[in-house]
XYZ file of C-alpha atoms in Angstrom:
760
model
C 79.476 65.108 118.847
C 82.810 66.248 117.458
C 82.582 68.503 114.410
C 84.217 67.108 111.318
C 87.595 68.479 110.216
C 88.259 68.471 106.515
C 91.155 66.438 105.234
C 93.554 68.205 102.905
C 97.080 68.262 101.590
C 99.258 71.141 102.706
C 102.867 72.174 102.666
C 103.748 72.916 106.276
C 106.817 73.624 108.347
C 106.990 71.348 111.368
C 108.854 72.326 114.523
C 109.743 69.798 117.208
C 111.149 71.104 120.500
C 112.322 68.793 123.283
C 113.619 69.749 126.723
C 117.124 68.604 127.654
C 117.840 67.962 131.321
C 114.312 67.356 132.536
C 114.937 63.685 133.382
C 117.695 64.394 135.971
C 115.290 66.786 137.681
C 113.199 63.801 138.760
C 116.188 62.354 140.624
C 116.848 65.542 142.599
C 113.450 67.164 143.152
C 109.978 66.365 144.376
C 107.598 65.210 141.590
C 105.340 68.235 142.149
C 108.288 70.583 141.711
C 109.351 68.765 138.555
C 105.820 69.047 137.191
C 105.736 72.793 137.843
C 109.200 73.420 136.354
C 108.601 71.358 133.220
C 105.059 72.696 132.897
C 106.306 76.284 132.947
C 108.957 75.477 130.323
C 106.375 73.887 128.018
C 104.002 76.841 128.555
C 106.759 79.210 127.455
C 107.344 77.166 124.294
C 103.623 77.116 123.513
C 103.332 80.883 123.977
C 106.201 81.455 121.551
C 104.658 79.134 118.977
C 101.285 80.853 119.197
C 102.870 84.311 119.134
C 104.340 83.482 115.728
C 101.051 82.060 114.421
C 101.902 78.366 114.728
C 99.588 75.584 115.876
C 100.591 73.263 118.711
C 99.849 69.749 117.485
C 101.110 67.650 120.378
C 102.368 68.021 123.937
C 104.078 64.732 124.738
C 106.120 64.391 127.919
C 108.664 67.191 127.706
C 108.334 67.824 123.966
C 106.200 70.036 121.717
C 105.237 69.459 118.074
C 104.026 72.594 116.270
C 102.839 73.151 112.724
C 103.237 76.346 110.728
C 100.883 76.371 107.749
C 98.028 74.292 109.123
C 95.208 74.727 109.772
C 95.839 78.386 108.779
C 98.576 79.150 106.290
C 100.775 82.217 106.059
C 103.128 83.021 103.224
C 106.090 83.189 105.608
C 105.381 80.071 107.676
C 108.935 78.754 107.362
C 110.390 82.049 108.532
C 107.968 82.047 111.459
C 108.983 78.517 112.413
C 112.719 79.284 112.343
C 112.230 82.499 114.321
C 110.129 80.544 116.804
C 112.940 78.007 117.205
C 115.473 80.749 117.917
C 113.148 82.461 120.383
C 112.368 79.189 122.172
C 116.060 78.288 122.452
C 116.864 81.709 123.892
C 113.963 81.833 126.349
C 114.366 78.276 127.630
C 118.089 78.934 127.980
C 117.388 81.903 130.255
C 114.679 80.006 132.121
C 116.996 77.013 132.560
C 119.604 79.239 134.188
C 116.980 80.496 136.646
C 116.009 76.898 137.470
C 119.667 75.974 137.968
C 120.207 78.852 140.368
C 116.997 78.185 142.275
C 117.366 74.439 142.745
C 121.075 73.847 142.281
C 120.618 71.562 139.270
C 121.985 71.461 135.733
C 120.429 74.133 133.498
C 117.487 73.154 131.338
C 118.049 73.424 127.607
C 115.998 72.707 124.500
C 116.773 71.063 121.173
C 114.743 72.159 118.146
C 114.300 70.569 114.727
C 112.579 72.264 111.775
C 111.553 70.776 108.420
C 109.247 71.778 105.555
C 107.291 69.500 103.273
C 103.905 68.219 102.134
C 101.674 66.583 104.718
C 98.100 65.410 104.971
C 96.163 67.098 107.747
C 92.815 66.097 109.124
C 91.194 63.919 111.738
C 93.370 61.132 113.127
C 92.224 58.420 115.515
C 89.037 56.585 116.266
C 86.277 56.344 118.832
C 86.583 58.974 121.542
C 90.205 59.685 120.627
C 89.940 61.760 117.448
C 92.067 64.869 117.028
C 93.550 67.140 114.415
C 96.774 65.697 113.107
C 99.330 65.770 110.335
C 101.053 62.858 108.630
C 103.996 63.319 106.345
C 107.750 63.148 106.070
C 108.279 66.715 107.286
C 106.886 65.857 110.742
C 109.124 62.794 111.058
C 112.230 64.680 109.893
C 111.613 67.528 112.360
C 111.343 65.024 115.204
C 114.566 63.267 114.155
C 116.452 66.558 113.670
C 115.719 67.747 117.193
C 117.423 64.593 118.461
C 120.509 65.445 116.390
C 120.632 69.112 117.410
C 123.004 70.435 120.042
C 121.457 71.423 123.406
C 120.245 74.978 122.992
C 120.479 74.669 119.201
C 118.080 74.767 116.249
C 118.714 72.360 113.363
C 116.916 73.157 110.082
C 116.422 70.745 107.191
C 117.543 71.854 103.753
C 113.885 71.798 102.644
C 113.216 74.716 104.987
C 116.562 76.500 104.664
C 116.125 76.993 100.903
C 113.010 79.078 101.554
C 114.512 81.472 104.119
C 118.262 81.389 103.627
C 118.798 85.174 103.183
C 117.014 85.917 106.455
C 119.312 84.014 108.849
C 122.929 83.199 109.671
C 123.825 79.559 109.257
C 126.391 77.091 110.552
C 128.063 74.371 108.507
C 125.732 72.022 106.676
C 125.573 68.450 107.964
C 124.670 65.198 106.221
C 122.698 63.170 108.773
C 121.679 59.522 108.698
C 118.273 59.649 110.321
C 116.254 56.676 111.511
C 113.771 55.544 108.879
C 115.482 57.424 106.025
C 117.277 55.560 103.252
C 119.242 58.621 102.136
C 121.154 61.145 104.256
C 119.260 64.318 105.136
C 121.005 67.679 104.744
C 120.477 70.078 107.647
C 122.138 73.203 109.053
C 122.163 74.846 112.475
C 120.679 78.340 112.413
C 122.797 80.778 114.412
C 120.634 83.890 114.400
C 118.561 86.276 112.333
C 120.041 88.653 109.807
C 119.560 92.373 110.178
C 116.236 93.776 109.073
C 116.006 94.449 105.354
C 116.999 91.068 103.974
C 114.391 89.702 101.593
C 113.451 86.293 100.312
C 113.299 85.942 96.554
C 109.705 85.619 95.438
C 108.046 83.249 92.993
C 109.412 83.105 89.492
C 108.052 85.928 87.401
C 108.975 89.006 85.471
C 108.403 92.579 86.567
C 109.634 95.221 84.144
C 109.545 98.965 84.044
C 106.725 100.682 82.216
C 107.554 101.124 78.548
C 106.256 103.831 76.254
C 104.515 105.694 79.080
C 107.027 108.370 80.032
C 104.655 111.331 79.425
C 102.008 109.619 81.540
C 104.522 108.862 84.310
C 105.665 112.488 84.244
C 102.081 113.602 84.751
C 101.651 111.155 87.625
C 104.899 112.372 89.201
C 103.677 115.963 88.901
C 100.401 115.113 90.643
C 102.195 113.187 93.418
C 104.702 116.012 93.959
C 101.780 118.388 94.165
C 100.023 116.477 96.954
C 103.292 115.875 98.833
C 103.760 119.653 98.819
C 100.307 120.086 100.358
C 98.159 120.892 97.321
C 95.282 118.732 96.133
C 94.794 117.301 92.651
C 92.517 115.033 90.618
C 93.824 112.563 88.045
C 91.510 110.593 85.754
C 93.192 107.594 84.081
C 91.094 106.368 81.161
C 91.578 103.627 78.614
C 90.264 100.383 77.203
C 90.532 97.085 79.124
C 94.112 95.891 79.458
C 95.697 99.127 78.290
C 97.563 99.660 81.578
C 95.293 101.579 83.952
C 95.884 99.211 86.878
C 99.637 99.195 86.281
C 99.732 102.999 86.239
C 97.744 103.026 89.476
C 100.333 100.679 90.997
C 103.101 103.026 89.817
C 101.237 105.909 91.445
C 101.087 103.955 94.707
C 104.830 103.256 94.605
C 105.593 106.903 93.890
C 103.254 108.268 96.547
C 104.453 105.916 99.272
C 108.097 105.782 98.184
C 109.067 109.413 97.643
C 110.546 111.283 100.610
C 107.918 113.295 102.440
C 107.828 115.287 105.663
C 104.615 113.493 106.597
C 103.572 109.926 105.761
C 101.153 109.424 102.888
C 97.812 107.741 103.585
C 96.738 105.525 100.681
C 93.000 104.789 100.511
C 91.907 102.457 97.715
C 88.476 101.228 96.705
C 87.633 98.984 93.777
C 84.358 98.682 91.942
C 83.006 95.349 90.703
C 81.170 94.488 87.514
C 77.922 93.601 89.316
C 78.182 96.517 91.747
C 76.307 99.144 89.782
C 73.184 98.519 91.862
C 74.999 97.991 95.193
C 75.175 101.279 97.142
C 78.586 102.428 98.409
C 80.410 99.327 97.114
C 83.796 100.988 96.345
C 83.683 102.945 99.594
C 82.893 99.782 101.535
C 86.013 98.268 99.966
C 87.990 101.421 100.733
C 86.959 101.452 104.393
C 87.715 97.752 104.849
C 91.181 98.259 103.414
C 91.686 101.266 105.669
C 90.764 99.064 108.633
C 93.143 96.351 107.412
C 90.405 93.768 106.931
C 88.925 91.699 104.146
C 85.465 90.926 102.842
C 85.326 87.682 104.837
C 86.108 89.249 108.242
C 83.571 88.504 111.001
C 81.368 91.491 111.707
C 82.573 91.819 115.296
C 86.177 92.161 114.086
C 85.197 94.873 111.605
C 83.122 96.690 114.233
C 85.958 96.763 116.778
C 88.502 97.856 114.166
C 86.156 100.615 113.020
C 85.599 101.901 116.550
C 89.328 102.048 117.281
C 90.195 103.734 113.996
C 87.406 106.293 114.228
C 88.426 107.171 117.795
C 91.953 107.910 116.579
C 90.653 110.273 113.891
C 87.625 111.891 115.560
C 88.344 111.530 119.265
C 85.275 112.360 121.346
C 83.077 112.512 118.225
C 83.671 108.838 117.419
C 80.275 107.633 118.683
C 78.539 110.289 116.597
C 80.415 109.406 113.402
C 80.846 105.631 113.600
C 77.207 104.645 112.828
C 77.358 106.265 109.385
C 80.597 104.514 108.456
C 79.186 101.270 109.857
C 76.201 101.691 107.537
C 78.513 102.120 104.537
C 80.293 98.923 105.604
C 76.971 97.107 105.830
C 77.282 96.380 109.551
C 74.285 95.698 111.752
C 73.615 98.913 113.722
C 73.513 98.713 117.497
C 70.174 99.705 119.091
C 71.346 103.197 120.044
C 72.711 103.965 116.576
C 69.671 102.438 114.899
C 67.364 104.663 116.921
C 69.403 107.738 116.025
C 69.479 106.973 112.306
C 65.788 106.107 112.252
C 64.910 109.736 112.968
C 66.531 110.870 109.710
C 64.772 111.032 106.382
C 66.464 109.140 103.510
C 67.743 112.426 102.120
C 69.176 113.472 105.483
C 70.759 110.066 106.007
C 72.504 110.206 102.652
C 73.591 113.810 103.195
C 74.988 112.997 106.632
C 76.795 109.892 105.341
C 78.419 111.934 102.588
C 79.386 114.542 105.179
C 81.015 111.973 107.476
C 83.104 110.433 104.669
C 84.093 113.951 103.610
C 85.180 114.838 107.162
C 87.074 111.547 107.554
C 89.289 112.227 104.538
C 89.582 115.895 105.439
C 90.820 115.059 108.950
C 93.317 112.518 107.631
C 94.683 115.166 105.287
C 95.426 117.458 108.239
C 98.060 114.969 109.411
C 99.603 114.350 105.993
C 98.940 113.849 102.275
C 96.092 111.509 101.338
C 95.661 109.616 98.072
C 92.152 108.335 97.305
C 92.377 105.722 94.536
C 89.148 104.509 92.939
C 89.576 101.735 90.376
C 87.116 100.856 87.606
C 84.709 103.698 88.314
C 82.695 102.655 85.243
C 81.250 99.900 87.466
C 80.365 102.188 90.370
C 76.833 102.520 91.704
C 75.056 105.837 91.292
C 75.202 106.694 95.009
C 78.973 106.212 95.051
C 79.284 108.414 91.979
C 77.388 111.143 93.799
C 79.715 110.748 96.778
C 82.781 110.902 94.519
C 81.458 114.131 93.029
C 80.869 115.507 96.526
C 84.435 114.651 97.586
C 86.245 116.123 94.568
C 86.238 119.717 95.926
C 88.451 118.489 98.777
C 91.300 118.894 96.304
C 90.774 122.659 96.656
C 91.144 122.862 100.427
C 93.193 119.802 101.459
C 96.259 117.795 100.460
C 94.183 115.100 98.773
C 94.992 113.471 95.436
C 92.158 111.606 93.740
C 93.286 108.969 91.231
C 90.345 107.496 89.320
C 90.549 104.815 86.636
C 87.693 104.167 84.238
C 86.939 103.004 80.732
C 85.974 105.513 78.034
C 82.291 104.578 78.149
C 80.773 107.978 77.495
C 77.203 106.885 78.102
C 77.973 105.783 81.655
C 77.294 108.215 84.540
C 80.927 107.832 85.643
C 81.968 109.728 82.534
C 79.786 112.626 83.674
C 81.674 112.712 86.976
C 84.899 113.072 85.016
C 83.520 115.795 82.770
C 82.075 117.700 85.721
C 85.404 117.704 87.564
C 87.327 118.775 84.473
C 84.820 121.595 83.926
C 84.401 122.889 87.498
C 87.949 122.241 88.755
C 90.119 122.710 85.664
C 93.088 123.924 87.729
C 92.997 120.732 89.851
C 91.769 118.013 87.490
C 93.799 116.360 84.748
C 92.837 113.681 82.246
C 95.323 110.955 81.401
C 94.071 108.915 78.454
C 96.067 105.730 77.835
C 96.321 104.716 74.204
C 97.839 101.667 72.533
C 101.629 101.620 72.537
C 102.944 103.314 69.446
C 106.135 103.238 67.409
C 108.571 100.607 68.647
C 107.304 100.767 72.233
C 105.536 97.402 71.976
C 108.711 95.747 70.674
C 110.679 97.475 73.436
C 108.224 96.031 75.970
C 108.657 92.561 74.493
C 112.443 92.887 74.786
C 112.080 94.101 78.374
C 110.065 90.995 79.171
C 112.198 88.299 77.497
C 115.300 90.056 76.215
C 116.570 90.855 72.739
C 117.545 88.128 70.269
C 115.686 85.512 72.338
C 112.655 84.873 70.148
C 113.025 84.260 66.411
C 112.304 87.403 64.427
C 109.210 85.957 62.790
C 107.780 84.993 66.188
C 108.506 88.475 67.532
C 106.521 89.953 64.669
C 103.611 87.595 65.361
C 103.611 88.415 69.061
C 103.669 92.173 68.474
C 100.944 91.928 65.827
C 98.755 89.833 68.097
C 99.117 92.284 70.991
C 98.097 95.280 68.864
C 99.806 97.747 71.195
C 97.984 96.565 74.308
C 100.541 95.930 77.090
C 98.347 93.396 78.846
C 97.755 91.467 75.645
C 101.490 91.387 75.029
C 102.316 90.228 78.548
C 99.689 87.499 78.403
C 100.905 86.323 75.011
C 104.453 85.989 76.325
C 103.121 84.056 79.316
C 101.298 81.686 76.972
C 104.609 80.964 75.221
C 106.118 80.112 78.610
C 103.214 77.815 79.443
C 103.571 76.111 76.051
C 107.287 75.498 76.637
C 108.503 77.769 73.862
C 110.212 79.987 76.451
C 112.148 78.541 79.390
C 114.106 80.061 82.240
C 117.889 80.033 81.761
C 119.917 82.040 84.269
C 123.057 81.641 82.124
C 121.631 83.990 79.491
C 121.686 87.785 79.914
C 117.903 88.023 79.896
C 117.267 84.905 81.981
C 115.167 83.399 79.173
C 115.888 80.952 76.370
C 113.862 80.010 73.311
C 113.616 76.248 73.646
C 111.922 74.859 70.586
C 109.284 75.497 68.002
C 105.754 74.844 69.155
C 102.424 75.086 67.423
C 101.424 78.320 69.106
C 98.685 80.287 67.453
C 98.999 84.012 67.955
C 95.542 84.962 69.278
C 93.696 87.808 67.607
C 92.359 89.008 70.944
C 93.196 88.649 74.589
C 90.256 86.304 75.043
C 91.903 83.766 72.743
C 95.154 84.175 74.661
C 93.372 83.579 77.937
C 91.344 80.673 76.609
C 94.525 79.042 75.323
C 96.063 79.365 78.771
C 92.936 78.178 80.545
C 92.694 75.120 78.291
C 96.251 74.125 79.217
C 95.513 74.111 82.953
C 95.410 70.867 84.885
C 91.903 69.605 85.685
C 92.057 70.789 89.300
C 93.342 74.267 88.377
C 90.727 74.566 85.674
C 87.932 73.724 88.137
C 89.228 76.231 90.680
C 89.645 79.016 88.137
C 86.196 78.579 86.618
C 84.526 78.258 90.011
C 86.271 81.437 91.173
C 85.080 83.289 88.074
C 81.502 82.890 89.330
C 82.426 84.851 92.476
C 83.646 87.942 90.628
C 86.930 89.751 90.117
C 87.950 89.407 93.782
C 87.021 86.542 96.057
C 87.830 85.025 99.424
C 89.234 81.546 99.822
C 86.490 80.450 102.284
C 83.647 80.984 99.823
C 85.677 79.406 97.009
C 86.367 76.357 99.159
C 82.697 76.152 100.029
C 81.655 76.303 96.373
C 84.054 73.538 95.363
C 83.366 71.381 98.411
C 79.633 71.673 97.795
C 80.055 70.221 94.313
C 82.094 67.329 95.650
C 85.590 68.784 95.227
C 87.839 67.951 98.225
C 88.799 71.193 99.927
C 92.408 70.075 100.219
C 92.796 70.461 96.444
C 92.038 74.193 96.567
C 95.332 75.418 97.998
C 97.646 73.573 95.582
C 95.511 74.780 92.709
C 95.561 78.367 93.973
C 99.349 78.188 94.319
C 99.649 76.938 90.746
C 97.287 79.612 89.418
C 99.404 82.245 91.133
C 102.548 80.797 89.611
C 100.889 81.002 86.215
C 100.011 84.627 87.039
C 96.287 84.167 86.519
C 95.522 84.981 90.151
C 97.193 87.277 92.652
C 97.277 86.872 96.430
C 95.628 90.046 97.634
C 96.066 89.428 101.370
C 96.907 86.543 103.676
C 95.356 87.584 106.990
C 92.912 86.869 108.554
C 91.730 84.734 105.640
C 93.431 84.428 102.241
C 91.863 86.633 99.598
C 92.664 86.427 95.890
C 92.089 88.579 92.830
C 92.094 87.787 89.146
C 95.109 89.438 87.593
C 92.770 91.138 85.162
C 89.023 91.287 84.894
C 89.215 89.883 81.364
C 90.606 86.657 82.813
C 87.580 86.376 85.071
C 85.150 87.216 82.284
C 86.781 84.765 79.888
C 86.829 81.934 82.411
C 83.200 82.629 83.269
C 82.197 82.388 79.679
C 83.694 78.919 79.343
C 81.106 77.530 81.774
C 78.146 75.728 80.254
C 74.734 76.818 81.473
C 74.115 73.926 83.862
C 77.559 74.251 85.469
C 77.226 78.013 85.754
C 73.835 77.701 87.441
C 75.143 75.078 89.856
C 78.153 77.161 90.915
C 76.042 80.284 91.389
C 73.651 78.236 93.515
C 76.510 76.978 95.707
C 77.800 80.515 96.174
C 74.331 81.803 97.056
C 73.736 78.996 99.544
C 77.044 79.725 101.300
C 76.348 83.460 101.435
C 72.898 82.795 102.879
C 74.374 80.620 105.608
C 77.321 82.854 106.523
C 75.557 86.228 106.510
C 72.423 87.435 108.202
C 70.395 90.541 108.948
C 71.840 93.919 108.082
C 75.227 92.437 107.199
C 73.738 90.613 104.204
C 74.445 91.916 100.753
C 71.045 91.263 99.233
C 72.119 92.556 95.842
C 74.914 89.968 95.625
C 72.546 87.226 96.743
C 70.036 88.295 94.111
C 72.807 88.293 91.484
C 73.735 84.681 92.302
C 70.170 83.389 92.602
C 69.196 85.076 89.346
C 72.149 83.468 87.573
C 71.194 80.173 89.221
C 67.717 80.616 87.708
C 65.993 80.349 91.067
C 63.478 83.066 90.358
C 61.687 82.766 93.697
C 64.793 83.664 95.686
C 66.057 86.100 93.075
C 62.789 88.014 93.225
C 62.790 87.975 97.030
C 66.353 89.256 97.440
C 66.090 91.703 94.558
C 62.958 93.137 96.157
C 64.678 93.541 99.527
C 67.768 95.062 97.873
C 65.637 97.538 95.908
C 63.528 98.468 98.939
C 66.626 99.056 101.054
C 68.269 101.122 98.355
C 65.115 103.277 98.131
C 64.962 103.653 101.912
C 68.632 104.695 101.959
C 67.863 107.234 99.224
C 70.067 105.337 96.756
C 67.365 106.013 94.198
C 69.233 105.176 91.007
C 70.119 101.729 92.387
C 66.534 101.201 93.541
C 65.179 102.177 90.126
C 67.554 99.793 88.351
C 66.662 96.916 90.664
C 62.908 97.505 90.433
C 63.214 97.511 86.642
C 65.176 94.266 86.806
C 62.338 92.764 88.849
C 59.536 93.613 86.425
C 60.323 91.192 83.561
C 60.786 88.370 86.082
C 57.349 89.004 87.531
C 55.788 89.463 84.106
C 57.142 86.112 82.972
C 55.668 84.553 86.101
C 52.297 86.191 85.500
C 52.354 88.052 88.829
C 50.229 91.065 87.879
C 49.419 92.214 91.411
C 53.053 91.916 92.506
C 54.090 93.841 89.388
C 51.695 96.608 90.323
C 53.280 96.929 93.772
C 56.761 97.093 92.253
C 55.577 99.691 89.738
C 54.152 101.820 92.542
C 57.523 101.657 94.333
C 59.357 102.420 91.096
C 57.078 105.358 90.409
C 57.682 106.674 93.902
C 61.463 106.437 93.445
C 61.215 108.179 90.065
C 59.003 110.877 91.539
C 61.431 111.584 94.400
C 64.238 111.682 91.794
C 62.311 114.491 90.058
C 61.778 112.352 86.956
C 58.117 113.293 86.834
C 57.224 112.202 83.307
C 58.629 108.706 83.880
C 56.946 108.585 87.281
C 53.549 109.467 85.802
C 53.867 106.801 83.099
C 54.871 104.256 85.707
C 51.984 105.169 87.990
C 49.626 104.666 85.034
C 51.074 101.221 84.346
C 50.705 100.359 88.031
C 47.042 101.381 88.146
C 46.391 99.455 84.924
C 47.632 96.297 86.632
C 46.278 97.028 90.080
C 43.290 94.948 91.141
C 41.773 96.561 94.224
C 40.695 94.120 96.910
C 37.058 93.226 97.208
C 35.275 95.492 99.704
C 34.715 93.891 103.056
C 31.174 93.345 104.173
C 32.030 92.754 107.791
C 31.333 95.284 110.488
C 34.158 97.742 111.265
C 36.733 96.391 113.702
C 38.797 99.530 114.384
C 38.102 103.153 115.231
C 40.126 105.975 113.674
C 40.473 108.963 116.018
C 41.501 112.304 114.543
C 41.781 115.660 116.320
C 41.193 118.612 114.015
C 39.979 122.199 113.924
C 36.949 121.204 111.821
C 35.365 118.018 110.515
C 37.152 116.592 107.427
C 34.938 116.505 104.360
C 37.226 115.152 101.601
C 39.089 111.836 101.795
C 40.394 111.875 98.210
C 44.197 112.397 98.137
C 43.937 114.081 94.730
C 41.699 116.902 95.939
C 42.354 117.094 99.691
C 43.860 120.531 100.284
C 42.748 121.646 103.739
C 44.935 120.398 106.564
C 42.197 118.310 108.299
C 41.505 116.563 104.974
C 45.234 115.927 104.470
C 45.465 114.493 107.985
C 42.563 112.175 107.266
C 44.155 110.960 104.017
C 47.451 110.373 105.780
C 45.752 108.299 108.439
C 43.770 106.314 105.881
C 46.309 105.750 103.134
C 49.812 106.170 104.560
C 52.042 103.100 103.917
C 49.351 101.293 101.927
C 51.703 101.382 98.927
């Protein structure tokens, strides 16, 4: 049975290549020779297409139809297609000369046509003849253009040229009357690629310099200069949501990677998530995946191979010794040899060794050049990660490592203690950069940088500035809402590029949530569904899980990509990476939180359920993130599964010595069980919680918890059957006390261990 292929709309670039001169070969050569010659030519075309990431749709006679953008899209598909056409023309030209010399025939050539446009892709055919296909004008135009191209030439439709014009050299534009087209089609021959460095203009948008932050930028520049010179530093960037922490981190990245340096800078970035406070090592898992060049949706085998190669480059012969600990941080399933080695370690030793390996990894990188470790939104970090961050901070003393940490000023959060500890113990290395609301005329200056002076009416300027209240993000979002409402339009004839079009009934929101809600309410139905569904997945999400969530609720998957493109244009979402699977990120966490809050309870539960079902199906074993699954099932109000996954997540955290996470998860379990009337199960959880508290040296809490557990514990009825097992114990004298509270002598302790070990 053939697996179903989803039908969807896509914008693709179609390439049609057809051999010129193959027909005369049949008149001069044996059919087997013709088959081999033509077959080799087609194989060379196919290899070029696949090398540039295209998909061969059809091999018909002596022609090849390839698609760039389906079934997997890349942001530079049109460029890839045009480069493929040039490469094919060059290679077949050389191959044709070899054929001419070898058989004394006319040289083979190829004609190539390229066009871009919307198509519908999916299953085409019936019965036993069903295959992946594309229908749309772009495919037809590409086929017609190749017929109009010169032998050895590449003819590109205007629809494709507009997207890549700065990258290539072009011949004179032609107006062609193509079969089946009522109007002439504009096309141009591409002559070659421009020199490296040419860039294609991106999507419409506005990127301005930072305003009102010169002292902060000076401090960042000082820290970057320090690490480029070989000295370590620590920079804490604090401030309320939307105040500019992420933008300053981006400026730090540009400075660190853009300033001249004798040795290249290694940028390592990890981001925390709002539901990650009970998920051990979450920011470091993100950091390692970024270091490996992967995404959260990568298959485990790809991550494992990338990890092995990268660790070998850094550690050499010690790679096999180090890799299992990093694999554990990444949540990979350990191989049998590594699992056996790690099983011999106590939880404390395992955590200590993991911290040590991460420490050595960064330390070794810093021997080859400056390293910047950026940790964003540390106020959402799990307790184990906070301990690791604290362990790594002293690297700034001995290595060229700059730590840049962003967090909110939530003084009751453990992350704030990490900041205070570093400022206290490493005052000569650590600096605090507190971002405040823009003061003076800085907010008005920012508004003018965004849209220009004398563009908005003075009264509207005052309303915008008052609504933003000095928060740069609020101001930027408010300006964007004016664009969405039509009050501001693009006009390249004006100095600023913007023009105030007409008065609209735009309410200046009192908070960013009102700004975001106003924007969300103006979205098309499809964009609104995509944005709200994505908000269930968190700040950052992969396109596969988003497609699965929407498809599961009856939304055609083909609608996802157009909606994502529109949401990016509106600057609500950002494309985080394209390969190997597209991954997106809300421009700001407040957008995600606001969109999530617009969901009614039933819709929210349904979307969480779809996400949980997909995660259950796509992950298994050690690679599962049980905490995330528990989060979704709990929000979906499936208490059975929430309790199961939360229990596994808590048990694993305790076994990995991530005690703070285990304690939080056990405490989250208790009210669920109490509501369900599960007294015996509550007792077991309380025993585990007490054990975690005890090992954390929180003895008073542990004692209280033990008491609660014993109050709920109902011992099993004594068995009346005859004994079925024999306990053998070798000892210096006969044990005489089997009570764990009073057993002191070693034989008595041995007996208690044999009798009671692992019962709780």
